[in-house]
Coordinates of C-alpha atoms in Angstrom, one line a residue:
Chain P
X14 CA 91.9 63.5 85.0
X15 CA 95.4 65.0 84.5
X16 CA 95.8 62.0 82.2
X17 CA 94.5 63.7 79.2
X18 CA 98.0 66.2 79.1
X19 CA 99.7 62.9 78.8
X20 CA 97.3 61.7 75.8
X21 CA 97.9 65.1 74.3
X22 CA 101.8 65.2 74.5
X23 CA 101.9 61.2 73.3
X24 CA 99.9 62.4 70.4
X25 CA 101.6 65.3 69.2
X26 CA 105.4 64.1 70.2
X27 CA 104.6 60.2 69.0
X28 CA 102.2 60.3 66.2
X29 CA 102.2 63.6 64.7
X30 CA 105.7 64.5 64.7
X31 CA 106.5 60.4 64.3
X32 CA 109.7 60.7 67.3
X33 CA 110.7 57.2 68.7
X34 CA 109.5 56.8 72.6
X35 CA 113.0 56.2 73.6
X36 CA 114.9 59.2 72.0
X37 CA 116.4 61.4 73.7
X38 CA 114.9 64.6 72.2
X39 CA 111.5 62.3 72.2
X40 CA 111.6 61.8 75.5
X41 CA 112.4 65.7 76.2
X42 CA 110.2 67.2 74.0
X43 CA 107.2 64.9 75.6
X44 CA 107.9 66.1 78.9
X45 CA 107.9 69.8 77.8
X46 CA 104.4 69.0 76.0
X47 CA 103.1 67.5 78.9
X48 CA 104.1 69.7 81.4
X49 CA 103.6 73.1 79.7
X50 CA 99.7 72.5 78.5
X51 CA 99.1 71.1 82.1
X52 CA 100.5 73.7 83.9
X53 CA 98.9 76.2 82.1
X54 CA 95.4 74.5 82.1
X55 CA 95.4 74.4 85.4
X56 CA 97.2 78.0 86.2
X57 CA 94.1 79.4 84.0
X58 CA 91.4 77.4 86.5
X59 CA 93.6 78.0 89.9
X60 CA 93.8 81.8 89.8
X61 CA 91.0 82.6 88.9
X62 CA 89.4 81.1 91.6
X63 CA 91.7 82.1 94.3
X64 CA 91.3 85.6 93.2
X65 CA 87.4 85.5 93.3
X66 CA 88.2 84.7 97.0
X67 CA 90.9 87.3 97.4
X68 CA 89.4 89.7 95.5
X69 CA 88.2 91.7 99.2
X70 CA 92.0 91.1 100.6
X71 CA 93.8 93.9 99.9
X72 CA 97.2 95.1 100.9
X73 CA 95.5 98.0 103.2
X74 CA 93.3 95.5 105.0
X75 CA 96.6 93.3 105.6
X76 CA 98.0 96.1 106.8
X77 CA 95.3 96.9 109.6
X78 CA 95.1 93.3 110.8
X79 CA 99.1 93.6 111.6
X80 CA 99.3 97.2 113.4
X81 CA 99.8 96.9 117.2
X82 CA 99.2 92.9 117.2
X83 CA 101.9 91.2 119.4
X84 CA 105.4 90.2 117.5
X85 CA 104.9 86.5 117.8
X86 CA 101.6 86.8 116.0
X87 CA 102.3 89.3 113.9
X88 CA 105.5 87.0 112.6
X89 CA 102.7 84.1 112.1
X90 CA 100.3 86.0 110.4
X91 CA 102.9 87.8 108.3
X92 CA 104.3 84.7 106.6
X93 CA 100.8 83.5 106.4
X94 CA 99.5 86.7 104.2
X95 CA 103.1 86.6 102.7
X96 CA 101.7 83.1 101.5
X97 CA 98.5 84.1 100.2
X98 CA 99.2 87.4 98.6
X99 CA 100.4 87.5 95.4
X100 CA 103.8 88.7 95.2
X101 CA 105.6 91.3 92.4
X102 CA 108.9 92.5 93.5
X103 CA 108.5 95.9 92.1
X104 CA 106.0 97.1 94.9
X105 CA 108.2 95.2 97.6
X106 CA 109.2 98.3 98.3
X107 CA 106.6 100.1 98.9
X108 CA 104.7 97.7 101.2
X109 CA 107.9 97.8 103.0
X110 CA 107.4 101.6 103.8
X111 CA 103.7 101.5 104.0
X112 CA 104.0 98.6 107.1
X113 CA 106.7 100.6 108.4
X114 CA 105.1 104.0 108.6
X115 CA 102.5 102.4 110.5
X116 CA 105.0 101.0 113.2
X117 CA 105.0 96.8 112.0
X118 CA 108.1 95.9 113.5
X119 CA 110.8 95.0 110.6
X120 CA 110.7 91.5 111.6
X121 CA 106.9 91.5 110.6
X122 CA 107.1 93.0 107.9
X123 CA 109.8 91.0 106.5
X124 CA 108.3 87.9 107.3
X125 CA 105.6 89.0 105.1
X126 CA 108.2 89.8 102.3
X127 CA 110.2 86.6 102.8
X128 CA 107.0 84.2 102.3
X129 CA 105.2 86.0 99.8
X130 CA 107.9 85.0 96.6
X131 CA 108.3 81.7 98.1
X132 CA 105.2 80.7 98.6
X133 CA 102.1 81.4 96.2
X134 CA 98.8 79.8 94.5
X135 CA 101.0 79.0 91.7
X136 CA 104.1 77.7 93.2
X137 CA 101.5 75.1 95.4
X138 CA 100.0 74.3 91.9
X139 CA 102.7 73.4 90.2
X140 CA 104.1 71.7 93.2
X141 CA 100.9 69.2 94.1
X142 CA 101.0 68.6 89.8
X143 CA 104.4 67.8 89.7
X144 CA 105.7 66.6 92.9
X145 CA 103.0 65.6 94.8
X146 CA 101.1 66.1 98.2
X147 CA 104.1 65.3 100.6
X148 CA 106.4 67.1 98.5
X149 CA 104.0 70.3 98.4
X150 CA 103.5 70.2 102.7
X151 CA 107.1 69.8 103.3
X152 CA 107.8 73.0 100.6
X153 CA 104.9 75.3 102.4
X154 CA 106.1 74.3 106.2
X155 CA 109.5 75.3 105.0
X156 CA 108.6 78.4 103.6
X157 CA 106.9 79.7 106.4
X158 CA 109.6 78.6 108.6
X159 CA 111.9 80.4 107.0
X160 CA 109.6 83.6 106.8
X161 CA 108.8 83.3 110.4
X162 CA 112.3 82.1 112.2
X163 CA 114.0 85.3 109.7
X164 CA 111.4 87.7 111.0
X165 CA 112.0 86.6 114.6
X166 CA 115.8 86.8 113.9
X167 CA 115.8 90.8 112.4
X168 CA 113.8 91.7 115.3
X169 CA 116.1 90.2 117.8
X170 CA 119.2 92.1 116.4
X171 CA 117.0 95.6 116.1
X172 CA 117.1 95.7 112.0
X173 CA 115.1 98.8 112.4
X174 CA 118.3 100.5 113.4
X175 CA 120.1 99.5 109.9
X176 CA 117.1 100.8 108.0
X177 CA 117.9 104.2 105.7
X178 CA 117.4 107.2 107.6
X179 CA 114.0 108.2 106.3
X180 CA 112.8 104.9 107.2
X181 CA 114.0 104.8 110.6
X182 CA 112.4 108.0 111.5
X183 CA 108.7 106.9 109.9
X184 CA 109.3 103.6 111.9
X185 CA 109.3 106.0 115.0
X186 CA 106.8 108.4 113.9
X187 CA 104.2 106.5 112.5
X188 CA 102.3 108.2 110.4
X189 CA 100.1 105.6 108.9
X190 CA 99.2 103.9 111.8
X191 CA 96.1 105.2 112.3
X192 CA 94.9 105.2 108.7
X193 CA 91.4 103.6 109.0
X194 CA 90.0 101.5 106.1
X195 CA 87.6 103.4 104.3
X196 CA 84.6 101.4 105.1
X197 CA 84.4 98.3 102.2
X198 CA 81.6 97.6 101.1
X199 CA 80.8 94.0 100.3
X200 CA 81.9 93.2 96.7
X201 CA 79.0 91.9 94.1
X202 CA 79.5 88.9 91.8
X203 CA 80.3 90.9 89.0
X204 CA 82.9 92.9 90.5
X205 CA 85.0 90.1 92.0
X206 CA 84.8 88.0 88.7
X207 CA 86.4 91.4 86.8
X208 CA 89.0 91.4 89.3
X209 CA 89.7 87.9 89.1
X210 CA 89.8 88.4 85.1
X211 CA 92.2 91.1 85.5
X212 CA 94.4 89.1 87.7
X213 CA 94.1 86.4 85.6
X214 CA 96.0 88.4 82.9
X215 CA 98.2 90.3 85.1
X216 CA 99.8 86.6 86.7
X217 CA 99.9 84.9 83.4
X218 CA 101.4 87.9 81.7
X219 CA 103.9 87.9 84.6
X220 CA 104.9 83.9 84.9
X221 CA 104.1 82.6 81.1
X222 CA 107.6 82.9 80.3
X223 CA 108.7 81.4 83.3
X224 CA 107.2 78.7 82.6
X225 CA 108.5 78.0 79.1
X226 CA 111.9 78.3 80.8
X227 CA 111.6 76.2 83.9
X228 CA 109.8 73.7 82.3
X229 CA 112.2 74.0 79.2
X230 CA 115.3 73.7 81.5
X231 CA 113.6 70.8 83.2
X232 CA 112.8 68.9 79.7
X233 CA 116.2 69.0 78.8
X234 CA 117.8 67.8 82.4
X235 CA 115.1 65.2 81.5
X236 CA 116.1 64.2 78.1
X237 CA 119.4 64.4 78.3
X238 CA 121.1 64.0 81.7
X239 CA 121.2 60.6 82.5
X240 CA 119.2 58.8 85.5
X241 CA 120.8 59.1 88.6
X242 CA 123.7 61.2 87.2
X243 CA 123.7 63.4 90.2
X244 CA 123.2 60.8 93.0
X245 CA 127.0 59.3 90.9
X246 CA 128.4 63.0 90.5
X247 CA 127.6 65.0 93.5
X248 CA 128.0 62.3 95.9
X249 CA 124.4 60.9 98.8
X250 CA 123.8 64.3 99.9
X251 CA 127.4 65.1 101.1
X252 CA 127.4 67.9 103.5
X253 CA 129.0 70.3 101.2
X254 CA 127.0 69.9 98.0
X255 CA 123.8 71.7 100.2
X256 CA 125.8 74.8 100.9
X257 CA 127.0 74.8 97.1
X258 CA 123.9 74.4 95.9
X259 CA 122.5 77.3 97.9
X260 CA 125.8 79.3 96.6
X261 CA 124.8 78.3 92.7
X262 CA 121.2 79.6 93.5
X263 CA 121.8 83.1 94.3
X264 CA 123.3 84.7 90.7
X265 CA 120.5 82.4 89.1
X266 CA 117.1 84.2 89.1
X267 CA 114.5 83.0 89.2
X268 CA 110.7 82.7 90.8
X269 CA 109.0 79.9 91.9
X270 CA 106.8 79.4 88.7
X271 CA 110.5 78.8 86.6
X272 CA 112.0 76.9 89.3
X273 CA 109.3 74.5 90.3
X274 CA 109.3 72.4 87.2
X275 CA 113.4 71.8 87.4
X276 CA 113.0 70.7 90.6
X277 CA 110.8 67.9 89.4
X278 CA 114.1 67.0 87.1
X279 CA 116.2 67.3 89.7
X280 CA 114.4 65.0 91.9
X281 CA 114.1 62.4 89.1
X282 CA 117.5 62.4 88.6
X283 CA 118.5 61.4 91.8
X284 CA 119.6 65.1 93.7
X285 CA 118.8 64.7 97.5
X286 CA 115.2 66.4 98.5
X287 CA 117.0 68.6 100.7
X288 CA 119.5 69.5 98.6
X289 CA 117.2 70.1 96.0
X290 CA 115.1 72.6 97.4
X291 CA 118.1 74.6 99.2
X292 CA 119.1 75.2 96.2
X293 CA 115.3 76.5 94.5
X294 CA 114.4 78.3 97.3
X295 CA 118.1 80.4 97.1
X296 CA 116.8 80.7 93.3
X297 CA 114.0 82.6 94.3
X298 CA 114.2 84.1 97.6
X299 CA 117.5 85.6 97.7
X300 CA 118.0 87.8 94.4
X301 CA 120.5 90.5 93.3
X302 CA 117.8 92.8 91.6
X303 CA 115.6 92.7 95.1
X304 CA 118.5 93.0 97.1
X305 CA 119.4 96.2 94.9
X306 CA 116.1 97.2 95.5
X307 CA 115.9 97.0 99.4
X308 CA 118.6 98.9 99.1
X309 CA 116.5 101.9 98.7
X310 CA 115.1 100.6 102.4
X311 CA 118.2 99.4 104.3
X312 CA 121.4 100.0 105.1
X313 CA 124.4 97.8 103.7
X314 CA 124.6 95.9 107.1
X315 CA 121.5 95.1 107.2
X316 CA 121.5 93.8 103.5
X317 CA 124.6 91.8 104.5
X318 CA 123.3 90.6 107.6
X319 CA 119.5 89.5 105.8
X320 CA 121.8 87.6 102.6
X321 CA 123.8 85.9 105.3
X322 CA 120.6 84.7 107.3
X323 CA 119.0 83.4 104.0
X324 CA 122.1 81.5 103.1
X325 CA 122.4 80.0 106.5
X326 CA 119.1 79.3 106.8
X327 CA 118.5 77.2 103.4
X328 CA 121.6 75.4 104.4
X329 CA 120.1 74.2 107.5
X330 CA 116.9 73.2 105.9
X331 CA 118.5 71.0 103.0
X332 CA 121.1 70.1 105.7
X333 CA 117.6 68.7 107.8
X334 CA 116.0 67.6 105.4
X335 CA 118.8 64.9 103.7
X336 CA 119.6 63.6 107.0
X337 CA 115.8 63.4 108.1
X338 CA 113.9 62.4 104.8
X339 CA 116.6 60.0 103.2
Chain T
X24 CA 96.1 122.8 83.8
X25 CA 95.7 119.6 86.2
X26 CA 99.2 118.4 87.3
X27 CA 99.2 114.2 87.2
X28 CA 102.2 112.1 88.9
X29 CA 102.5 108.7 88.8
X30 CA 104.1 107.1 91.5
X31 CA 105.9 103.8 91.6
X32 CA 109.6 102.6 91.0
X33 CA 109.6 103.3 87.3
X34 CA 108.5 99.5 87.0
X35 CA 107.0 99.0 82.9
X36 CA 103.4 99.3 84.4
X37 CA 104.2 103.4 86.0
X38 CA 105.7 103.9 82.2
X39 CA 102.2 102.6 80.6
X40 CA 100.2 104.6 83.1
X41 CA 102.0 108.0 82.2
X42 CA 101.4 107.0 78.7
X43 CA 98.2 106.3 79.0
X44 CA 97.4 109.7 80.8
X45 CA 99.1 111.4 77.9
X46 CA 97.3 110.1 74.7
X47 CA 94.2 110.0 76.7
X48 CA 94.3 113.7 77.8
X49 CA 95.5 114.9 74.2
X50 CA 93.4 112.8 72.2
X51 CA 90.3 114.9 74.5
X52 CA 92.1 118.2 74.1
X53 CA 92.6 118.4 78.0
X54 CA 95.7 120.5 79.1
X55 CA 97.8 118.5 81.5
X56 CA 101.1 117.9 82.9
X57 CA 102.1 114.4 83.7
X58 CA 105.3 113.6 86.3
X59 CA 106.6 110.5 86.9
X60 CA 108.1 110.0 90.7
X61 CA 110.0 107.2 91.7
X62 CA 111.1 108.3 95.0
X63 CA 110.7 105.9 97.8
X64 CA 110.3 108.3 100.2
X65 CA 107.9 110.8 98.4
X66 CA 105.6 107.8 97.7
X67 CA 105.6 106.6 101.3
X68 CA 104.4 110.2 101.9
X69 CA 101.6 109.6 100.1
X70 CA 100.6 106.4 101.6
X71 CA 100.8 104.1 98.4
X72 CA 101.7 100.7 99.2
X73 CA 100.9 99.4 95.6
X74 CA 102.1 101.1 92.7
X75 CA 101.2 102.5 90.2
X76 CA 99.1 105.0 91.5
X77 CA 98.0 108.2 90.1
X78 CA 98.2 111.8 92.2
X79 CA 95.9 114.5 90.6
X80 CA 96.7 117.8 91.7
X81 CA 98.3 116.6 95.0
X82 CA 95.0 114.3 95.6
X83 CA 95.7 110.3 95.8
X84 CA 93.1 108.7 93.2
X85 CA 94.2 105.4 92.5
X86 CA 97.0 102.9 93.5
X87 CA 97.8 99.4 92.7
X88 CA 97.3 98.9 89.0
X89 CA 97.3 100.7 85.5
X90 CA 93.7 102.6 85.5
X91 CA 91.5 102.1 82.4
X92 CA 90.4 104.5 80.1
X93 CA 87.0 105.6 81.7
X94 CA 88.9 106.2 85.0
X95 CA 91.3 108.7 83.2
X96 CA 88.5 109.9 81.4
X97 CA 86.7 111.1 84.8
X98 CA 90.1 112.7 85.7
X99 CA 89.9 114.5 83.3
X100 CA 86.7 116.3 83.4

């Protein structure tokens, strides 16, 4: 089925604009065809649907599952909403607040903000289209991980301590905890398909450019860096190319929409899985603008302490993954 | 004169919503003021946890995205 992208971007690259097969630029410029008008088909198709199901999942209703549940499963079932909720950095913030006014241990709620950029109906698109199945699993498993173990970790060293002031004291006094859903009522048709319209727009607006980029960047790895050229350069997954990459990651940013589609490159040209997505997840998940932004949140230590874990952790992952999927 | 703030971290959406509360109210000849507060902590106080949302007159009436015209146009009455 997914064939017909293929078709399209032989047509336009071979016949209309008349480009040799084996050209460089050719062989970029097909690979940008290709890639953009599939992953946009199918980002159209995909949120829509997931957001007629998510339409009744709001952040409040997260919110009231988490309250007073245990730490271990309320780290579980952060990461897990974290995955399927939608992420925009710019209300990071106050989701922070609103799960810590109502008493959600730090750890939970940053399990929650730790899996949502990573892992999303869009990154698992693009990841099953362009990397396949396996790939996809091992990416999700990771994320979660990484949202769950973090969580666990912030608790264990009493992060709510290093939060700002205000925060510390709402953390004690919970306010919100005993906010009650006003009672839902069951959504019609109609109103979950104008939701799912509106988020339709609101994701594409949000990621379209991404795309171009990622997909761009990716086309020109492609075209024009040759086959293997990392495996030759950067050495069989040396130890120290998995903490560099991580270290390259962080100034670039990036979400998973842009970053998804370089991978694919990267893979194809012969960079180590683990290496590989050390470096994307340290793209997306550990940011100077969100960082500046949890600042508002958390003291300096904290901040230090959360970069430090990230780092750490995506070395271990790519170290784990080199030495286990090689 | 009703007293709007929109709350949220002064993210492009908060800036359309005030704007959007501005023309609408002027175009209907409806006296209003419109603040924008990006405080963390005031909007915490108000229990938002997705911006923007709209206070009218010290009353939380919507959070989470920019509200459409007929919305502001009940506001407003």
């Amino acid at each position: 089925m997914l064939s017909i992208f293929t078709d399209l971007a032989n047509w336009i690259v071979y016949e209309l604009l008349g480009l040799v097969q084996t050209t460089k630029v050719g062989d970029a410029l097909h690979f940008f065809i290709e890639d953009t008008t599939k992953i946009f088909a199918l980002l159209a198709v995909m949120i829509y649907l997931i957001a007629l199901i998510r339409s009744s999942l709001n952040i409040e209703t997260i919110r009231a599952f988490l309250v007073g549940k245990n730490k271990v499963l309320g780290y579980l079932l952060g990461a897990f909403f974290g995955a399927i909720t939608p992420f925009c950095s710019c209300s990071s913030i106050p989701v922070f607040l609103g799960f810590t006014s109502a008493g959600i241990p730090v750890g939970v709620s940053m399990a929650f903000l730790l899996t949502s950029p990573l892992i999303n109906e869009v990154a698992v698109l693009l990841l099953v289209s362009l990397l396949g199945w396996q790939f996809t699993l091992i990416y999700i498993a990771v994320g979660l991980i990484i949202g769950i173990a973090g969580g666990a970790f912030l608790d264990l060293i009493h992060a709510e301590k290093m939060l700002q002031p205000f925060a510390m004291k709402a953390y004690e006094n919970k306010p919100n905890a005993t906010v009650r859903l006003s009672s839902a009522t069951a959504l019609t048709m109609r109103e979950r398909h104008t939701f799912a319209v509106a988020e339709l727009k609101d994701i594409f607006q949000r990621v379209w450019i991404w795309v171009f980029v990622g997909v761009g960047l990716g086309a020109l790895l492609h075209g024009f860096v040759p086959e293997n050229w990392f495996a030759a350069n950067l050495g069989h997954g040396e130890w120290w190319s998995v903490p560099l990459a991580v270290l390259v990651g962080i100034p670039l940013y990036s979400n998973a929409t842009g970053v998804i589609p370089i991978m694919e490159s990267l893979l194809l040209k012969g960079l180590p899985i683990g290496t590989t997505l050390a470096f994307c997840m340290s793209t997306v998940a550990a940011s100077f603008p969100e960082f500046i932004l949890l600042k508002q949140v958390m003291q300096w230590k904290l901040l230090v302490i959360l970069f430090v874990t990230l780092l750490v952790s995506f070395t271990l992952v790519g170290w784990i993954l080199n030495m286990t999927v090689m | 004169m009703k007293q709007f703030k929109v709350l949220g971290s002064g993210c492009a959406k908060c800036v359309k919503t005030a704007e959007m509360l501005e023309r609408i109210s002027q175009e209907l000849g409806v006296p209003v003021t419109v603040a924008k507060e990006t405080n963390v902590e005031v909007i915490m106080g108000y229990g938002v946890m997705s911006t923007p949302a709209v206070v009218l007159d010290e009353v939380l009436v919507h959070s989470g995205s920019i509200p459409n015209r007929d919305q502001i146009e009940t506001w407003l009455k």
